[in-house]
Structures are given as structure tokens and as C-alpha cells.
mmCIF file of C-alpha atoms and ligand atoms in Angstrom:
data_model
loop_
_atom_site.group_PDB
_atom_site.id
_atom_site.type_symbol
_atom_site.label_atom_id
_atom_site.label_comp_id
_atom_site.label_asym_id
_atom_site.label_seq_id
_atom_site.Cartn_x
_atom_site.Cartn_y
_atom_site.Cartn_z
ATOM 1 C CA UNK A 1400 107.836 141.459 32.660
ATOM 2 C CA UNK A 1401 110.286 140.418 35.395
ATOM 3 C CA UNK A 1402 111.282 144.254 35.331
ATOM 4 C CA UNK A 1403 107.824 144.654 36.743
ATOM 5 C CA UNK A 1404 107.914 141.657 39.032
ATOM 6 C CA UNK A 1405 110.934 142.402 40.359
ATOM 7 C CA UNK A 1406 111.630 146.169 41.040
ATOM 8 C CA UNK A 1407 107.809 147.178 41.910
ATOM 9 C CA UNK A 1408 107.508 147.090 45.696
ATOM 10 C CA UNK A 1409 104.706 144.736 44.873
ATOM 11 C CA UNK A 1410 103.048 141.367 47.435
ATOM 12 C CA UNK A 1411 104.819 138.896 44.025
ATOM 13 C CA UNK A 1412 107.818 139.535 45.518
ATOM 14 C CA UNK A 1413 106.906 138.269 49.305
ATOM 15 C CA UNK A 1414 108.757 134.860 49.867
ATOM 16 C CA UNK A 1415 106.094 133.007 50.713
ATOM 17 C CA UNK A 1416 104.377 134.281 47.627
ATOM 18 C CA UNK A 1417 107.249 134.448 45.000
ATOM 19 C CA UNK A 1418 107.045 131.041 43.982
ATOM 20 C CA UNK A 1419 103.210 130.700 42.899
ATOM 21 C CA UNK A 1420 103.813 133.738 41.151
ATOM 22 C CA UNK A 1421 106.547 132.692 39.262
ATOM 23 C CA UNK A 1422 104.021 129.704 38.722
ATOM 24 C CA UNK A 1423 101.291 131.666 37.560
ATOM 25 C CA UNK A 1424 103.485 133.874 34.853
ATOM 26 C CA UNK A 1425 104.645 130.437 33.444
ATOM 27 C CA UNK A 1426 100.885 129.746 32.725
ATOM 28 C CA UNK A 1427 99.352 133.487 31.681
ATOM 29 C CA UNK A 1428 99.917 135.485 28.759
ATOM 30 C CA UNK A 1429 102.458 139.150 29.293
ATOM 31 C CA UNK A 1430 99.217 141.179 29.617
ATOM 32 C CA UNK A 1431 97.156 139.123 32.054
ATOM 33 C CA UNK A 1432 100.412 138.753 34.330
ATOM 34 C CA UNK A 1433 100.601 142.473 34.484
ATOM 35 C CA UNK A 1434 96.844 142.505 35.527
ATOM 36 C CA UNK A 1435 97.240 140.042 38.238
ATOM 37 C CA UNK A 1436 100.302 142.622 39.549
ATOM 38 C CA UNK A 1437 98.006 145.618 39.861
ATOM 39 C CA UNK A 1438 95.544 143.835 41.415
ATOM 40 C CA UNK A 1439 97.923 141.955 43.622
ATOM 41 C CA UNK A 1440 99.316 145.437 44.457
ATOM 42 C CA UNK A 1441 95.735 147.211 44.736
ATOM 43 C CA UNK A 1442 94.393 143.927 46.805
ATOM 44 C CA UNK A 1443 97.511 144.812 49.180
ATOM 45 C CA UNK A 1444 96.813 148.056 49.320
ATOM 46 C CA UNK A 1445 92.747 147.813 49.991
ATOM 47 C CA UNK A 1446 93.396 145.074 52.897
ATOM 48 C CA UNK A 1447 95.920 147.927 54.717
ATOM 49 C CA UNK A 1448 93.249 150.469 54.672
ATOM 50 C CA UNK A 1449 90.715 147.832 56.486
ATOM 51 C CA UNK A 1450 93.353 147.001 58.646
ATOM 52 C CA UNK A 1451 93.532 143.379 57.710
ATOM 53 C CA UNK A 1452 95.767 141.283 60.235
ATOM 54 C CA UNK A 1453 98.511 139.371 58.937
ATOM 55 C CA UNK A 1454 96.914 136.505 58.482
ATOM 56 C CA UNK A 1455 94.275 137.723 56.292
ATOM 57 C CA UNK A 1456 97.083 140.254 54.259
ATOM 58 C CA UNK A 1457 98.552 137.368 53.029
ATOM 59 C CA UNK A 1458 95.817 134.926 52.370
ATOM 60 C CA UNK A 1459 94.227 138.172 50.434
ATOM 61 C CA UNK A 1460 97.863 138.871 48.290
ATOM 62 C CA UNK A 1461 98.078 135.136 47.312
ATOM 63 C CA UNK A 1462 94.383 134.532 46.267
ATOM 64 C CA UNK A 1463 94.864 138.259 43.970
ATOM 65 C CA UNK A 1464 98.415 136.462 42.568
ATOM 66 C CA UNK A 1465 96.351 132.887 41.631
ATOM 67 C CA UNK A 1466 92.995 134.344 40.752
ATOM 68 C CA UNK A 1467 93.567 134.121 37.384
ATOM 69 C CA UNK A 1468 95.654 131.356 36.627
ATOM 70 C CA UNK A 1469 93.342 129.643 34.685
ATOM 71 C CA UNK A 1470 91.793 132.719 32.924
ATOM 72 C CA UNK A 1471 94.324 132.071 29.615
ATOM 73 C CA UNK A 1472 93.522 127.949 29.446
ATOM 74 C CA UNK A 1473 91.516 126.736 26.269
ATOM 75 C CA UNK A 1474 87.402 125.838 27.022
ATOM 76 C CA UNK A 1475 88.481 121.930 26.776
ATOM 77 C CA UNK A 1476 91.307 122.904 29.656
ATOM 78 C CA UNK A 1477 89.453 124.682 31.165
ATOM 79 C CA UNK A 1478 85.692 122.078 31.335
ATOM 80 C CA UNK A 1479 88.439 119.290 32.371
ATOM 81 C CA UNK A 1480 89.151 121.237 35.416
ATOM 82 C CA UNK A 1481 86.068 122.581 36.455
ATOM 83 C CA UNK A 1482 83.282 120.833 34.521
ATOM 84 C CA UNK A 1483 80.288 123.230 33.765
ATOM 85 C CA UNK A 1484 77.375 123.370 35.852
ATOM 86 C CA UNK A 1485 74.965 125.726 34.087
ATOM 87 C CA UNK A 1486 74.272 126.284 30.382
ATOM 88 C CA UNK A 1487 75.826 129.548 30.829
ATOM 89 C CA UNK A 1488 78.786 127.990 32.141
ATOM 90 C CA UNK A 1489 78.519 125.276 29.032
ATOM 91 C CA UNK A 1490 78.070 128.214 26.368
ATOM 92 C CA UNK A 1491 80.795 130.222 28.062
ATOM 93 C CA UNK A 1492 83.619 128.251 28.820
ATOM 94 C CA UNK A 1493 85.533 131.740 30.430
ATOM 95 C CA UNK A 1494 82.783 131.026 33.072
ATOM 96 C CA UNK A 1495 84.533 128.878 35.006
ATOM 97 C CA UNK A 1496 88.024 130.171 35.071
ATOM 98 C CA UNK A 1497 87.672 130.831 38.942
ATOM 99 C CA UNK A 1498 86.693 127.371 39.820
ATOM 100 C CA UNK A 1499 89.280 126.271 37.690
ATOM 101 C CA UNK A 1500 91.605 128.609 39.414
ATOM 102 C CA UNK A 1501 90.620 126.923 42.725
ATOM 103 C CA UNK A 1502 91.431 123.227 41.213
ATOM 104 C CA UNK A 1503 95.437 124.441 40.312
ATOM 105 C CA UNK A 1504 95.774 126.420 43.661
ATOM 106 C CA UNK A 1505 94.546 123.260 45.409
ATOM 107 C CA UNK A 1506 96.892 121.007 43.121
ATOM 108 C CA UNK A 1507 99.777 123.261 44.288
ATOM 109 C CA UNK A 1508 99.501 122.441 47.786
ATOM 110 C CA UNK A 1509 97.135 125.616 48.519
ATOM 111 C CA UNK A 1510 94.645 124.652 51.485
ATOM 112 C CA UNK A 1511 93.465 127.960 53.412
ATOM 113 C CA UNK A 1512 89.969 128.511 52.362
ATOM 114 C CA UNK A 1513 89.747 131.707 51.969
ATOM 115 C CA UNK A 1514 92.283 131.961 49.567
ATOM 116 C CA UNK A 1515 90.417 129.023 47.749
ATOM 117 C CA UNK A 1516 86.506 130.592 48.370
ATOM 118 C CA UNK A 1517 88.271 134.001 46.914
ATOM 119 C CA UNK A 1518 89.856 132.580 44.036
ATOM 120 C CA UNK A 1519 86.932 130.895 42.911
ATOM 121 C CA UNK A 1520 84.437 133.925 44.217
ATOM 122 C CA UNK A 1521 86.269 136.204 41.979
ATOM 123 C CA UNK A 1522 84.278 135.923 39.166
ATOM 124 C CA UNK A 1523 80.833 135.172 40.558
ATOM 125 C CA UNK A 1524 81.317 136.947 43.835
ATOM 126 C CA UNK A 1525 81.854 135.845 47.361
ATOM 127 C CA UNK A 1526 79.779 135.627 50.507
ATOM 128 C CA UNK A 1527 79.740 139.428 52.751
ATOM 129 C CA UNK A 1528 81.608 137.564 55.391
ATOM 130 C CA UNK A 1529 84.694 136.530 53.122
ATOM 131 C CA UNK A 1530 86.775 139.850 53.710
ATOM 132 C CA UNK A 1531 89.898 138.147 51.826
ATOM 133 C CA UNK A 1532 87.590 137.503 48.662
ATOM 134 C CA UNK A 1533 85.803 141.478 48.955
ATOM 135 C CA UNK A 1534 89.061 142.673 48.701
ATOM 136 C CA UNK A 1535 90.089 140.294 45.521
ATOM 137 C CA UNK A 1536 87.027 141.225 44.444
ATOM 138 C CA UNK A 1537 87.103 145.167 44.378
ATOM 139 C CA UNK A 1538 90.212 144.949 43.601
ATOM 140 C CA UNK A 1539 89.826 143.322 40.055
ATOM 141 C CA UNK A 1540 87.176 145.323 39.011
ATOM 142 C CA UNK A 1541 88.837 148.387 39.742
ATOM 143 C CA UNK A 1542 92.431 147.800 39.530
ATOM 144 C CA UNK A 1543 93.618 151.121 37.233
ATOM 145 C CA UNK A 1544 94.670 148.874 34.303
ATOM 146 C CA UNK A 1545 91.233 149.066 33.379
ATOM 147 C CA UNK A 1546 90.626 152.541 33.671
ATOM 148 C CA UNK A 1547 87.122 152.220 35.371
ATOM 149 C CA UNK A 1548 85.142 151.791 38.330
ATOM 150 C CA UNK A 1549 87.680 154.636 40.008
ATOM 151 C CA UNK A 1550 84.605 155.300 43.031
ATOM 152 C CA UNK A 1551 84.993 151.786 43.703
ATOM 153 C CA UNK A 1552 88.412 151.967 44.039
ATOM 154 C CA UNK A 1553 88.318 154.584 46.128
ATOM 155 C CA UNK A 1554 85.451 153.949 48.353
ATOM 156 C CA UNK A 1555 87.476 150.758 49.128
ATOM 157 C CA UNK A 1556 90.084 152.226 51.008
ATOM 158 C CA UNK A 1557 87.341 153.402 53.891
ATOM 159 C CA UNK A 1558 84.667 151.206 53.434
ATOM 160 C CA UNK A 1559 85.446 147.417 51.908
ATOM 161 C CA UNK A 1560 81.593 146.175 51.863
ATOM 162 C CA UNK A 1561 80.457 149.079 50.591
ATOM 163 C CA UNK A 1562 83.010 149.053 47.842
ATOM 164 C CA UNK A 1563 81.693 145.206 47.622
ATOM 165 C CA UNK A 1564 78.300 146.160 47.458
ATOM 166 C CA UNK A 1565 78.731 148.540 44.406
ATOM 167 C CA UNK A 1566 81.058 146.795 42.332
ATOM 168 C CA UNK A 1567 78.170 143.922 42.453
ATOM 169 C CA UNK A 1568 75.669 146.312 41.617
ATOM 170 C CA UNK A 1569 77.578 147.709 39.027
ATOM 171 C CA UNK A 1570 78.051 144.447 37.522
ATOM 172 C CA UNK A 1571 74.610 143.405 37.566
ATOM 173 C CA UNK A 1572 72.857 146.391 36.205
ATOM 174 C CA UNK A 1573 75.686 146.319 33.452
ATOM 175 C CA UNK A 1574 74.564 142.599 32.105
ATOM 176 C CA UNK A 1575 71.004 143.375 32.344
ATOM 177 C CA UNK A 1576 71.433 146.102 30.640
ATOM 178 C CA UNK A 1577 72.697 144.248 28.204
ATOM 179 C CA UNK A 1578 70.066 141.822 28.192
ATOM 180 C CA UNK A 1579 72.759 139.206 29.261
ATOM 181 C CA UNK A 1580 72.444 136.205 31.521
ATOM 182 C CA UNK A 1581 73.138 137.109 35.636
ATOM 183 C CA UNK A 1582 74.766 133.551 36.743
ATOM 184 C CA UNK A 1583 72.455 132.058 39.747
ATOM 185 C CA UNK A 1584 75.378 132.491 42.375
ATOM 186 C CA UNK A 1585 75.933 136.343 41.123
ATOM 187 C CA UNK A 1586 72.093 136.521 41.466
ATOM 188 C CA UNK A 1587 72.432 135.002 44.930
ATOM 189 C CA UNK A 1588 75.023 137.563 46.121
ATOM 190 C CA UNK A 1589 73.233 140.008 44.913
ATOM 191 C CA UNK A 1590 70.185 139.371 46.832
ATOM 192 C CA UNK A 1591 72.045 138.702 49.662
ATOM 193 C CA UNK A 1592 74.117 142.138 49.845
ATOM 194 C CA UNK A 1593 72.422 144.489 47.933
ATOM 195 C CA UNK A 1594 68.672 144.291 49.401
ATOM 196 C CA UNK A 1595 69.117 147.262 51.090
ATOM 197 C CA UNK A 1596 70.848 149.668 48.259
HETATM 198 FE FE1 LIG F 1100 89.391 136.564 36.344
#
């Protein structure tokens, strides 16, 4: 793993960035660390292609390195962090990983916002103003690791909110489909950016 750290022309290896990623791996299983690469890499690549400013590049590589910090804790961890709020939060303890994400990224001196508001929006989504969190956003969903959501992925490169607006869609159509439980603040987003598709 520090092969792929290390010799991958990848955000990790930034020096502002290095350390919380070293951070992270300490916390995350082999697999999930190489997950939070490609989508530290793809999150990268997405913000160059909407001509992000520097600013925003590096707020948007950090929140893709600490979005899923907390994704490995146990539920007991993980509810001492980020106590649920929902009973699908209660039954599903994974629920909260972004919030809990947010608490350790705070506890490590992290203050921007929209690192924190992306971190935490990764899971639920994020408002259509928070360009740092789209890009997280898309970027999970679509990193090629998972070998899906490739038009997402691509549309990305031209058009973030459109990319946004699918990969929302996508999501909710898959869980009622399933006859599964939409989480009020995926619901919310959803209403909120995909009225018009
Ligand atoms: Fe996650």
C-alpha cells in the first residue's frame, strides 16, 4: 500500500495533505485506503476539469483523503462519535460514517467548512452550492474501483452539477427500487436538485 501512496502521482502525496493521509491509512483497512486513493485522484482530477481555484483544489483533495475515515469503525465507535438521529441511522450504524468523519477531521485540527460540509455530505449528499462536496461526491460513486456509474464519471469532467444531479438520481431510484429507506436529507437534496430532471 505505500507502493501506491507513494509512486502514484496522486493529491496523498501533497505536503499539506501527506500527513492526514498517513492518518487515515493508520485507521482504514488495505482495501478502503486504496478507495480513498482513486477517489482522491478522480476528485483531483474532476475539480481540474471545472477549473477549481487553488483554494477549492485542495479543500476538495483533503475532504476525498478524510471522507472515509470513519467508514471501517465498529457501530458503538461509530454512535459515540456521531450519535444517531433517525431510526435509519439507529438500525444502520454505517449511516453515520460521514458525520463521524466530520467529528475526527475536526479533532485533527481541520476547520475549513467545506472540507467538513463535504466530508459529512458524502454519504447523504451536499447542498448544489458546495462545489468541493459535488466533486467528493461524483467522485465516490464513480471512482473506477467500482466499475460503475462510468457516464457519471465522465459527464463530470464538463459538467460537475450535472454529474451531481445524476449520481443523486441514480442513487435514489436504486433504493426505491429496492424498496429501501431514502434518508430525509438525501430526500431533501433530491428535491432540491433534481426537480427539474
Ligand atoms: Fe463513505
Amino acid at each position: 500500500m505505500r507502493n501506491t501512496l507513494f509512486t502514484v502521482n496522486s493529491p496523498c502525496t501533497r505536503p499539506s495533505i501527506l500527513p492526514y493521509c498517513e492518518r487515515v491509512k493508520e485507521r482504514v483497512t488495505p482495501k478502503r485506503f486504496e478507495h480513498i486513493v482513486r477517489v482522491a485522484i478522480l476528485t483531483e482530477t474532476i475539480a481540474q476539469a471545472n477549473r477549481f481555484d487553488r483554494g477549492e483544489l485542495r479543500a476538495a483533495c483533503l475532504a476525498a483523503v478524510l471522507h472515509d475515515v470513519a467508514r471501517d469503525l465498529s457501530a458503538e465507535e461509530l454512535f459515540a462519535l456521531a450519535p444517531p438521529e433517525t431510526e435509519l441511522e439507529r438500525e444502520h450504524p454505517l449511516a453515520v460514517h460521514g458525520r463521524a468523519g466530520r467529528r475526527i477531521a475536526e479533532s485533527w485540527g481541520v476547520s475549513d467548512e467545506r472540507v467538513l460540509a463535504a466530508i459529512e455530505g458524502h454519504v447523504f449528499g451536499v447542498a448544489h452550492d458546495n462545489r468541493i462536496g459535488m466533486a467528493l461526491y461524483v467522485a465516490d460513486v464513480s471512482e473506477p474501483g467500482r466499475g460503475v456509474n462510468h457516464d457519471i464519471r465522465e459527464l463530470a469532467m464538463h459538467n460537475l452539477f450535472r454529474a451531481y444531479q445524476r449520481a443523486v438520481n441514480t442513487k435514489v431510484a436504486y433504493l426505491r427500487s429496492r424498496g429501501k429507506t431514502v434518508h430525509p436529507v438525501t430526500l431533501r437534496v433530491y428535491r432540491e436538485i433534481c426537480g427539474a430532471l
